[in-house]
Amino acid sequence: MLKMTHLSKVYRTEVVETYALRDFNIDVKEGEFVAVTGPSGSGKTTFLTIAGLLETFTGGTYHLDGIEVSQLDDNARSKIRNEKIGFIFQAFNLIPDLNVFDNVEVPLRYRGMKAPERKQRIMDALERVGLASRAKHYPAELSGGQQQRVAIARALAGSPRLLLADEPTGNLDTQMARGVMELLEEIHREGATIVMVTHDPELAARAQRNVHIIDGQVVDLAEDPRFHAHVVEARQGKVAAE
Amino acid sequence: MKLHPMIAALRRHKAGVVLIALQIALTLAIVCNAVFIIGQRVSRVNRPTGLDENNLMLVTQSWVGAPSGDQPGDVDKLDSMQQADLAALRAMPDVESVAPINSLPLLNSSWNGSAALKPGVELREGNARTTYYFTDEQAFRTLGLKLVAGRAFTPADVQHRGFRDTSTPPVVIVTKALADKLFPDGTALGKTIFLDGGSSPSTIIGEVDRLQVPGTGSWTNSFTWNATLVPTRLDAGFARYAVRAKPGRLDAVMHAVPQVLYGVNRMRVLDDDSVKPFAQIRQEAYRSDVGMAILMGVVCLILLGVTAAGIVGLTSFWVGQRHRQIGVRRALGARKIDILHYFQMENLLISGVGALIGLGLAIGLNMLLMKHFEMDRLPVLYVLAGIVVVMALGQGAVFAPARRASNVPPVVATRSV
Amino acid sequence: MFAYYFELALRSLKRSRGLTLLMVLAIGFGVAASMTTYSVFRAVSGDPIPWKSSKLFVPQIDMWGPTGRSPDGEPPNAMDYADAMALMRAHRATYQSALYRISPSVVPADASKHPINVGGHAVYSEFFPMVDMPFKYGNGWTAEDDTQRSAVVVISGKLNDKLFGGENSIGRTINIEGKDYRVVGVTGDWNPQPRYYDISNTGGFNSGSEDVFIPFQRAIAVSMPNDGNTNCNEVPAEPGFVGLQHSSCVWMSFLVQLDDAAAVQAYRQFLDGYAKDQQLAGRFGWAPNNRLRDIPAWLDNQHVVPSDTKVSLLVALGLLVVCLVNTAGLLLAKFLRRSSEIGVRRALGARRSEIYAQFLTEAGMVGAAGGVLGLLLTGVGVASVGWVLPRDIASLARLDLSLLAITLAVAIVATVLAGLYPTFRASRVQPAWQLKSN
């Protein structure tokens, strides 16, 4: 689904070159739920912006759903973002001028969908996140958790193949965070591929697989038995809690 | 306050800064030239004609089937008709005095020629252009002219002749401007001049202080004050009479004139335009000048308003954009007044650059207008005054948003978004 | 999709009412000032007889020589009697007419009414077909009337209303300067501005009506004086109107119709040949220096468009430019304030062209609103030019459908142009992952 090989990203200024990612390799299979972790400044967010086609990269290859994306022009990249990727931002990034319904509608509009189909999808998506009754509300009238649910609805409405989440619970309190996390897990169970960046080990533990980034490179902790045990333990803890 | 960080900050809003500076520059260029045009028109309109314009009116009339002037005896017949009109008008109770005259200042209907010191000098060559006022001995009292040398006409000086007759008068009175041009080194009184390249001399018997020509177009600019008074009644199928009413009786006279003239002879044309107060002649003559001044004034007002509004709008945006930054500055100890001064200083800098560019544009626009449209050179004073005005405008416009900026509380710095 | 952009623009404009109002006012005033001055300019710079102006020519002959030329070497802009008559006799053009302005009095048949003054021209019979004169009743007079100096007259519909109550007055008589004239034609609506056929006596624009036309030779025979400019290079040797006819003073206009380039060429040669003959005869002491200009070139040469009108238009266009720069600045502020929104839209798959469309729609709507305001203000402006401009010119400025359409189009196109750079900047906003503060 998402495959990066020897990928590098260099930021150049007049005086220095900084490698944000170097010889970066990752392969996310269809239907996986991957958590990407790492200290701040390690390159997590750079990875996500490149994965989401928000930025270009310097070297290596990136296949998304079988398509090599480095050669695509701006319009083609827009089309892929619109049709294949759903974004969930830490800061929700809802458009304050638009109400809930209109916010969810934005990606569908750019897909050129007819009005009845749009409406059906929006209401389905809002139903899904439990906010169908708030369609006419503006973002400012909602709590943080509700805003993030709207953002998730917006990401889901277009039925994307890949969901990219950047610290989706970072701006939420514990209780709201739990709700959002459960929603993501439910979506995953229904077959979506999810890549989530987080620095919260507890959250990361709830994903199927963890990818750890340090200094712009993937360090495969899954092969570290201690870490593996920790993950298993956390899973069991979760099961016990349910 | 240091300029360097301010300039660095402005570089981040390059486009906005350039647009405001450009707007100020264009505003300055247009306003300077427009105000200059207004100033020129106002001074044109305000120049005195040399007449006492109050209680003065002009009657223009023509006789139906009057003698053409080409047959023997025609001229005498026409003259007696004119004399009858003059007598009737002079007999009116509210009339102070009446003079026949071919035109008046600002009337834009003129008889122009030239005055020279030698006989037979060709027109348009090395002589003074002048306008002629053909009138009689009552002209001084009627027009309110001020004699500065010599004497006025007496009834004995006054002759009459056909309209297209070209004989030259033995005596004339000229304006001081014309006298000074003809005789720069001494008095013109008693000297002789030759009119229209003729061979018979005319003696100057008096000088009037000031009397404008009838024409107001730019073609008369070279001889605006060169007038020659000729003591001759012109006889033609039409005649003009300057009438001075007794103080406050102008309306009454204007109202009564048609009846009086029809009483003398019914076969004549007197229409709505025939009896005009001088005030109306003045208004019609300067209508386009006043109109141009008003138009330029309106344009200036709109320009200054739009530019001020633009500065308010863009500065407000910048204040909003730098909300947090301002909070941080306040948290770090900046006083309200420091924030206020920062934005005022920033505007001063932008307006200053705009004004400098505007200075060049103003002069450029003036040169363009001079080249194509008979404009004079823009005095530097206008541009300097314009710079002061746009700078003041900028400061006035920036005050409200700058004060709003200074009221941003320091606590803003601690909020995340 | 346009409906969507329209809706988004409406929302955005409503959100910042103050800024929107500011832009609309700036555009409205800028466009209105420009269009008001343009309406005046258009009125005075138009072609008075567009279907034929390239076939009508004004000949100029240099009868004064070097001492009488303008500084740029131009001969006088009018004709003296002798040369005008020579050109009439030669009769080398399809149509030709010497003409001069007259202002005779008309005595009403009703003895209780006072005589009135009327304006008009003494012309030849060929004048009427030359200017395509519309007739309500009757027609122009014949060439025979010209030579016979017949007492016939063509009057305006207005004068016909006044004297005959608008009835068909062909064959009836009117009293002009004490003599009876038989009416042969009543003109329809005819008021060309500028008065291309007699610029030298009208200065171009004249609100006075053309009430009577009298055969040229008849007017000369009865010594009907000219009402207009007389310019002399030397003082006439003889007095009176007859003296004027014998002098080199210029006081009449001349108009000819030449149908094709060959005819124009032939007429030029004829004029030069005529001037050469005069030189040989000793009347002209200089080489031929003639001019032959068609109506558009003639109007341009005579500067009939007042320079005030041009300066006003120039200044008003400057005002419009300032208003646009102002709008560009405000749009830039408005659009960049929404950088985060743009970033999110781009992240959600909006193409750059879609961002362009969205923001240009918004600029276009500001322009449309400004245009509507501009329409109202232009209406006010055109209605009030009568206050500030000379009447002859102000009365020509009109508000018509084409002016309204131009006003709206200028407002929208100009605002969209002003919005191009801000939109360009908006479209360059990168798809955003994080909502960046500051």
XYZ file of C-alpha atoms in Angstrom, chain C residues 36-427:
392
model
C -18.262 59.831 -15.904
C -15.262 61.516 -17.490
C -15.237 58.833 -20.167
C -18.868 59.578 -21.030
C -17.873 63.190 -21.669
C -14.788 62.167 -23.612
C -16.766 59.696 -25.687
C -19.358 62.349 -26.445
C -16.836 64.887 -27.692
C -14.454 62.537 -29.460
C -17.063 60.594 -31.400
C -17.392 60.605 -35.175
C -20.348 62.863 -36.052
C -21.046 61.094 -39.364
C -19.373 57.675 -39.058
C -20.833 56.182 -42.235
C -19.408 58.888 -44.419
C -16.697 60.791 -42.559
C -13.911 59.263 -44.639
C -15.510 60.620 -47.828
C -16.009 64.182 -46.646
C -13.007 66.497 -46.891
C -12.122 70.016 -45.836
C -9.745 71.784 -48.248
C -7.426 74.518 -46.981
C -5.690 77.007 -49.237
C -2.732 79.111 -48.191
C -3.969 82.520 -49.331
C -1.987 84.428 -46.676
C 1.465 83.040 -47.235
C 4.290 82.744 -44.723
C 3.216 85.715 -42.550
C -0.191 84.225 -41.915
C 0.728 80.621 -41.216
C 0.497 79.079 -37.795
C 3.834 78.320 -36.102
C 3.757 74.774 -37.520
C 3.218 76.041 -41.067
C -0.518 75.387 -41.326
C -2.574 77.580 -43.661
C -5.701 79.325 -42.272
C -8.490 76.988 -41.128
C -11.172 78.871 -43.079
C -11.737 80.292 -46.578
C -11.794 83.741 -48.033
C -14.533 84.634 -50.496
C -12.469 84.691 -53.704
C -10.901 81.229 -53.278
C -14.127 79.645 -52.046
C -15.912 80.943 -55.171
C -13.116 79.677 -57.408
C -13.437 76.169 -55.918
C -17.229 76.311 -56.366
C -16.855 77.336 -60.001
C -14.307 74.597 -60.694
C -16.768 72.034 -59.301
C -14.243 69.182 -59.185
C -15.763 67.085 -56.391
C -18.846 64.841 -56.301
C -20.451 67.452 -54.067
C -19.085 70.719 -52.676
C -20.354 73.663 -50.750
C -18.982 76.893 -49.380
C -20.910 77.875 -46.282
C -21.031 80.537 -43.599
C -22.916 80.967 -40.397
C -25.824 83.399 -40.320
C -28.020 84.618 -37.519
C -30.948 86.408 -39.147
C -34.163 87.479 -37.472
C -37.465 85.901 -38.376
C -40.591 88.010 -38.134
C -43.667 85.994 -37.134
C -46.802 86.448 -39.257
C -48.671 87.202 -36.035
C -48.018 90.948 -35.605
C -48.435 90.778 -31.823
C -45.341 88.580 -31.490
C -41.826 89.955 -31.334
C -39.227 88.994 -33.956
C -36.909 86.154 -33.009
C -33.306 85.404 -33.823
C -32.498 82.094 -35.488
C -29.201 80.375 -36.196
C -28.320 78.737 -39.458
C -26.051 78.560 -42.458
C -25.890 79.924 -45.965
C -25.064 76.850 -48.103
C -25.191 75.496 -51.642
C -27.786 72.923 -52.714
C -25.145 70.173 -52.693
C -24.717 70.594 -48.940
C -27.878 68.566 -48.219
C -26.968 65.323 -50.035
C -23.382 65.741 -48.810
C -24.317 65.619 -45.102
C -27.205 63.168 -45.673
C -29.666 65.695 -44.315
C -32.865 63.987 -43.173
C -36.051 65.707 -44.338
C -39.422 65.576 -42.663
C -41.160 67.411 -45.495
C -39.921 68.445 -48.921
C -36.266 68.537 -49.837
C -33.297 70.802 -50.421
C -33.386 73.367 -53.200
C -32.063 72.843 -56.736
C -28.822 73.874 -58.393
C -30.929 76.303 -60.365
C -32.086 77.959 -57.149
C -28.385 78.419 -56.337
C -27.658 80.309 -59.523
C -30.995 82.142 -59.546
C -30.411 83.271 -55.958
C -33.950 82.145 -55.234
C -35.665 83.260 -52.034
C -36.091 79.712 -50.725
C -35.351 78.299 -47.303
C -34.962 74.971 -45.530
C -36.102 75.216 -41.917
C -35.686 72.907 -38.942
C -38.525 70.809 -37.597
C -38.282 72.875 -34.416
C -38.766 76.178 -36.221
C -41.561 74.580 -38.241
C -43.293 73.641 -34.972
C -42.912 77.194 -33.741
C -44.075 78.949 -36.897
C -46.510 76.463 -38.458
C -47.530 74.276 -35.546
C -45.688 71.323 -37.053
C -47.820 71.163 -40.214
C -46.392 70.457 -43.634
C -45.286 74.001 -44.514
C -43.820 73.341 -47.972
C -44.718 76.213 -50.260
C -45.575 78.621 -47.432
C -43.449 81.684 -46.780
C -41.564 83.016 -43.817
C -40.210 86.514 -43.321
C -36.436 86.596 -42.829
C -34.840 89.994 -42.238
C -37.903 91.651 -43.711
C -38.036 89.548 -46.912
C -40.267 86.600 -47.794
C -38.728 83.153 -48.356
C -40.574 80.098 -49.663
C -40.147 76.974 -47.537
C -38.891 74.057 -49.697
C -37.832 71.649 -46.985
C -38.295 70.882 -43.293
C -35.450 68.919 -41.724
C -35.872 65.958 -39.418
C -33.732 65.445 -36.317
C -30.258 66.603 -37.243
C -27.761 67.764 -34.673
C -24.283 66.435 -35.460
C -21.745 67.101 -32.716
C -19.123 68.325 -33.227
C -20.337 70.557 -36.075
C -17.772 69.093 -38.464
C -18.920 71.165 -41.461
C -18.146 74.502 -39.774
C -15.530 74.048 -37.073
C -14.011 77.494 -37.581
C -17.240 79.273 -36.681
C -18.620 76.952 -34.034
C -15.452 75.875 -32.261
C -16.738 72.328 -32.585
C -19.590 72.037 -30.138
C -22.657 74.157 -30.259
C -25.951 73.641 -28.539
C -27.608 76.295 -30.719
C -29.883 74.754 -33.319
C -29.556 74.925 -37.089
C -32.907 76.544 -37.803
C -32.531 77.978 -41.309
C -30.546 77.180 -44.457
C -30.535 79.799 -47.200
C -28.942 79.614 -50.672
C -25.404 80.934 -50.386
C -25.594 83.332 -53.318
C -28.936 84.632 -52.105
C -27.430 85.460 -48.673
C -24.518 87.256 -50.356
C -26.889 89.150 -52.649
C -28.957 90.481 -49.726
C -25.790 91.201 -47.688
C -26.747 88.860 -44.898
C -23.734 89.291 -42.591
C -21.711 86.377 -41.280
C -22.191 85.468 -37.640
C -18.908 84.014 -36.568
C -15.185 84.548 -36.756
C -13.543 86.817 -39.280
C -9.770 86.604 -39.408
C -7.674 88.991 -41.438
C -4.002 88.983 -42.273
C -4.332 92.528 -43.537
C -6.942 95.225 -43.097
C -9.591 95.116 -45.852
C -9.117 97.900 -48.370
C -12.839 98.666 -48.681
C -15.490 99.031 -45.984
C -18.640 96.986 -45.497
C -19.676 93.419 -46.287
C -18.683 93.948 -49.900
C -15.240 94.996 -48.667
C -15.026 91.754 -46.737
C -15.796 89.772 -49.889
C -12.998 91.560 -51.729
C -10.480 91.030 -48.927
C -8.295 88.044 -48.092
C -9.995 87.774 -44.703
C -11.230 84.244 -43.979
C -14.760 83.750 -42.673
C -16.337 80.749 -44.374
C -16.023 76.970 -44.344
C -15.777 74.612 -47.267
C -16.799 70.975 -47.504
C -16.354 68.517 -50.385
C -17.301 64.906 -50.949
C -14.711 62.664 -52.638
C -15.786 59.074 -53.114
C -12.544 57.165 -53.573
C -8.777 57.440 -53.290
C -8.439 58.385 -56.954
C -10.895 61.264 -56.501
C -8.958 62.423 -53.432
C -5.701 62.297 -55.367
C -7.253 64.194 -58.265
C -8.630 66.868 -55.951
C -5.245 67.331 -54.298
C -3.694 67.864 -57.706
C -6.452 70.278 -58.605
C -5.828 72.330 -55.416
C -2.090 72.449 -56.070
C -2.700 73.371 -59.693
C -5.042 76.141 -58.576
C -2.496 77.518 -56.091
C 0.194 77.376 -58.773
C -2.018 79.327 -61.157
C -2.530 81.947 -58.459
C 1.240 82.052 -57.969
C 1.763 82.545 -61.710
C -0.921 85.218 -61.738
C 1.030 87.015 -59.002
C -1.691 86.755 -56.380
C 0.272 84.269 -54.233
C 3.956 84.989 -53.746
C 4.698 81.488 -52.494
C 4.572 77.838 -53.476
C 1.324 75.878 -52.975
C 0.782 74.910 -49.328
C -2.646 73.322 -49.355
C -4.268 70.767 -47.094
C -7.047 68.269 -47.731
C -8.173 66.362 -44.641
C -11.065 64.004 -44.159
C -13.410 64.679 -41.251
C -11.680 62.566 -38.553
C -8.284 64.062 -39.448
C -9.791 67.540 -39.593
C -11.403 67.239 -36.161
C -8.114 66.016 -34.768
C -6.190 68.825 -36.432
C -8.592 71.419 -35.064
C -8.349 70.009 -31.513
C -12.112 69.894 -31.112
C -11.763 67.654 -28.061
C -11.088 70.158 -25.277
C -7.847 69.454 -23.463
C -9.702 69.721 -20.145
C -11.697 66.684 -21.184
C -8.549 64.721 -21.904
C -6.862 65.808 -18.675
C -9.970 64.869 -16.692
C -10.055 61.447 -18.286
C -6.355 60.951 -17.618
C -6.685 61.981 -13.972
C -9.778 59.836 -13.501
C -7.970 56.821 -14.979
C -5.150 57.535 -12.533
C -7.732 57.458 -9.771
C -8.974 54.096 -11.026
C -5.432 52.719 -10.988
C -4.991 53.858 -7.371
C -8.300 52.225 -6.463
C -7.098 49.001 -8.076
C -3.742 49.062 -6.299
C -5.704 49.642 -3.121
C -7.980 46.697 -3.877
C -5.014 44.504 -4.740
C -3.500 45.302 -1.318
C -6.709 44.596 0.547
C -7.368 41.375 -1.394
C -3.834 40.259 -0.659
C -4.421 40.835 3.046
C -7.771 39.107 2.888
C -6.546 36.077 0.984
C -3.353 35.533 2.935
C -5.263 35.754 6.185
C -6.822 32.518 5.026
C -3.529 30.743 4.357
C -4.388 27.947 6.759
C -7.720 27.363 5.083
C -5.980 27.197 1.729
C -3.424 24.759 3.129
C -6.159 22.466 4.414
C -8.053 22.648 1.131
C -4.904 21.764 -0.753
C -4.239 18.864 1.624
C -7.769 17.638 1.041
C -7.111 17.496 -2.688
C -7.922 20.930 -4.106
C -5.909 21.565 -7.228
C -4.068 24.835 -7.652
C -6.485 25.794 -10.434
C -9.380 25.240 -8.067
C -7.838 27.625 -5.537
C -7.390 30.120 -8.386
C -11.021 29.760 -9.386
C -12.225 30.141 -5.825
C -10.341 33.375 -5.157
C -10.858 34.921 -8.558
C -14.554 34.331 -8.091
C -14.301 36.251 -4.854
C -12.427 39.101 -6.563
C -14.967 39.079 -9.371
C -17.794 39.411 -6.885
C -16.140 42.382 -5.224
C -15.796 43.837 -8.713
C -19.435 43.166 -9.534
C -20.588 44.813 -6.307
C -18.242 47.737 -6.987
C -19.605 47.870 -10.511
C -23.188 48.112 -9.295
C -22.214 50.924 -6.938
C -20.217 52.417 -9.798
C -23.316 52.325 -12.007
C -25.298 54.336 -9.482
C -22.474 56.813 -8.970
C -21.891 57.092 -12.727
C -25.574 57.921 -13.075
C -25.161 60.651 -10.472
C -21.935 61.779 -12.125
C -23.346 62.037 -15.637
C -26.415 63.818 -14.301
C -24.226 66.368 -12.548
C -21.646 67.077 -15.265
C -24.055 69.810 -16.318
C -23.021 71.603 -13.145
C -19.341 71.579 -13.862
C -18.893 71.529 -17.630
C -19.766 74.005 -20.357
C -23.360 73.415 -21.423
C -22.524 72.668 -25.046
C -20.425 69.724 -23.938
C -22.278 68.597 -20.831
C -25.499 68.152 -22.773
C -23.758 65.574 -24.968
C -22.748 63.258 -22.131
C -25.344 60.548 -21.915
C -26.017 57.477 -19.842
C -26.925 54.672 -22.225
C -26.938 50.924 -22.229
C -23.443 50.627 -23.667
C -22.026 52.937 -20.990
C -23.729 50.871 -18.285
C -22.351 47.661 -19.772
C -18.853 49.132 -20.018
C -19.033 50.361 -16.421
C -19.891 46.930 -15.110
C -17.346 45.203 -17.329
C -14.565 47.611 -16.361
C -15.327 47.127 -12.667
C -15.263 43.344 -12.860
C -12.309 42.983 -15.229
C -10.278 45.552 -13.312
C -10.965 43.924 -9.962
C -10.147 40.476 -11.278
C -6.879 41.915 -12.625
C -6.208 43.442 -9.223
C -7.002 40.059 -7.702
C -4.567 38.156 -9.930
C -1.490 38.673 -7.798
C -3.203 38.022 -4.461
C -4.742 34.882 -5.980
C -1.397 33.817 -7.328
C -0.006 34.167 -3.822
C -2.936 32.225 -2.391
C -2.432 29.403 -4.887
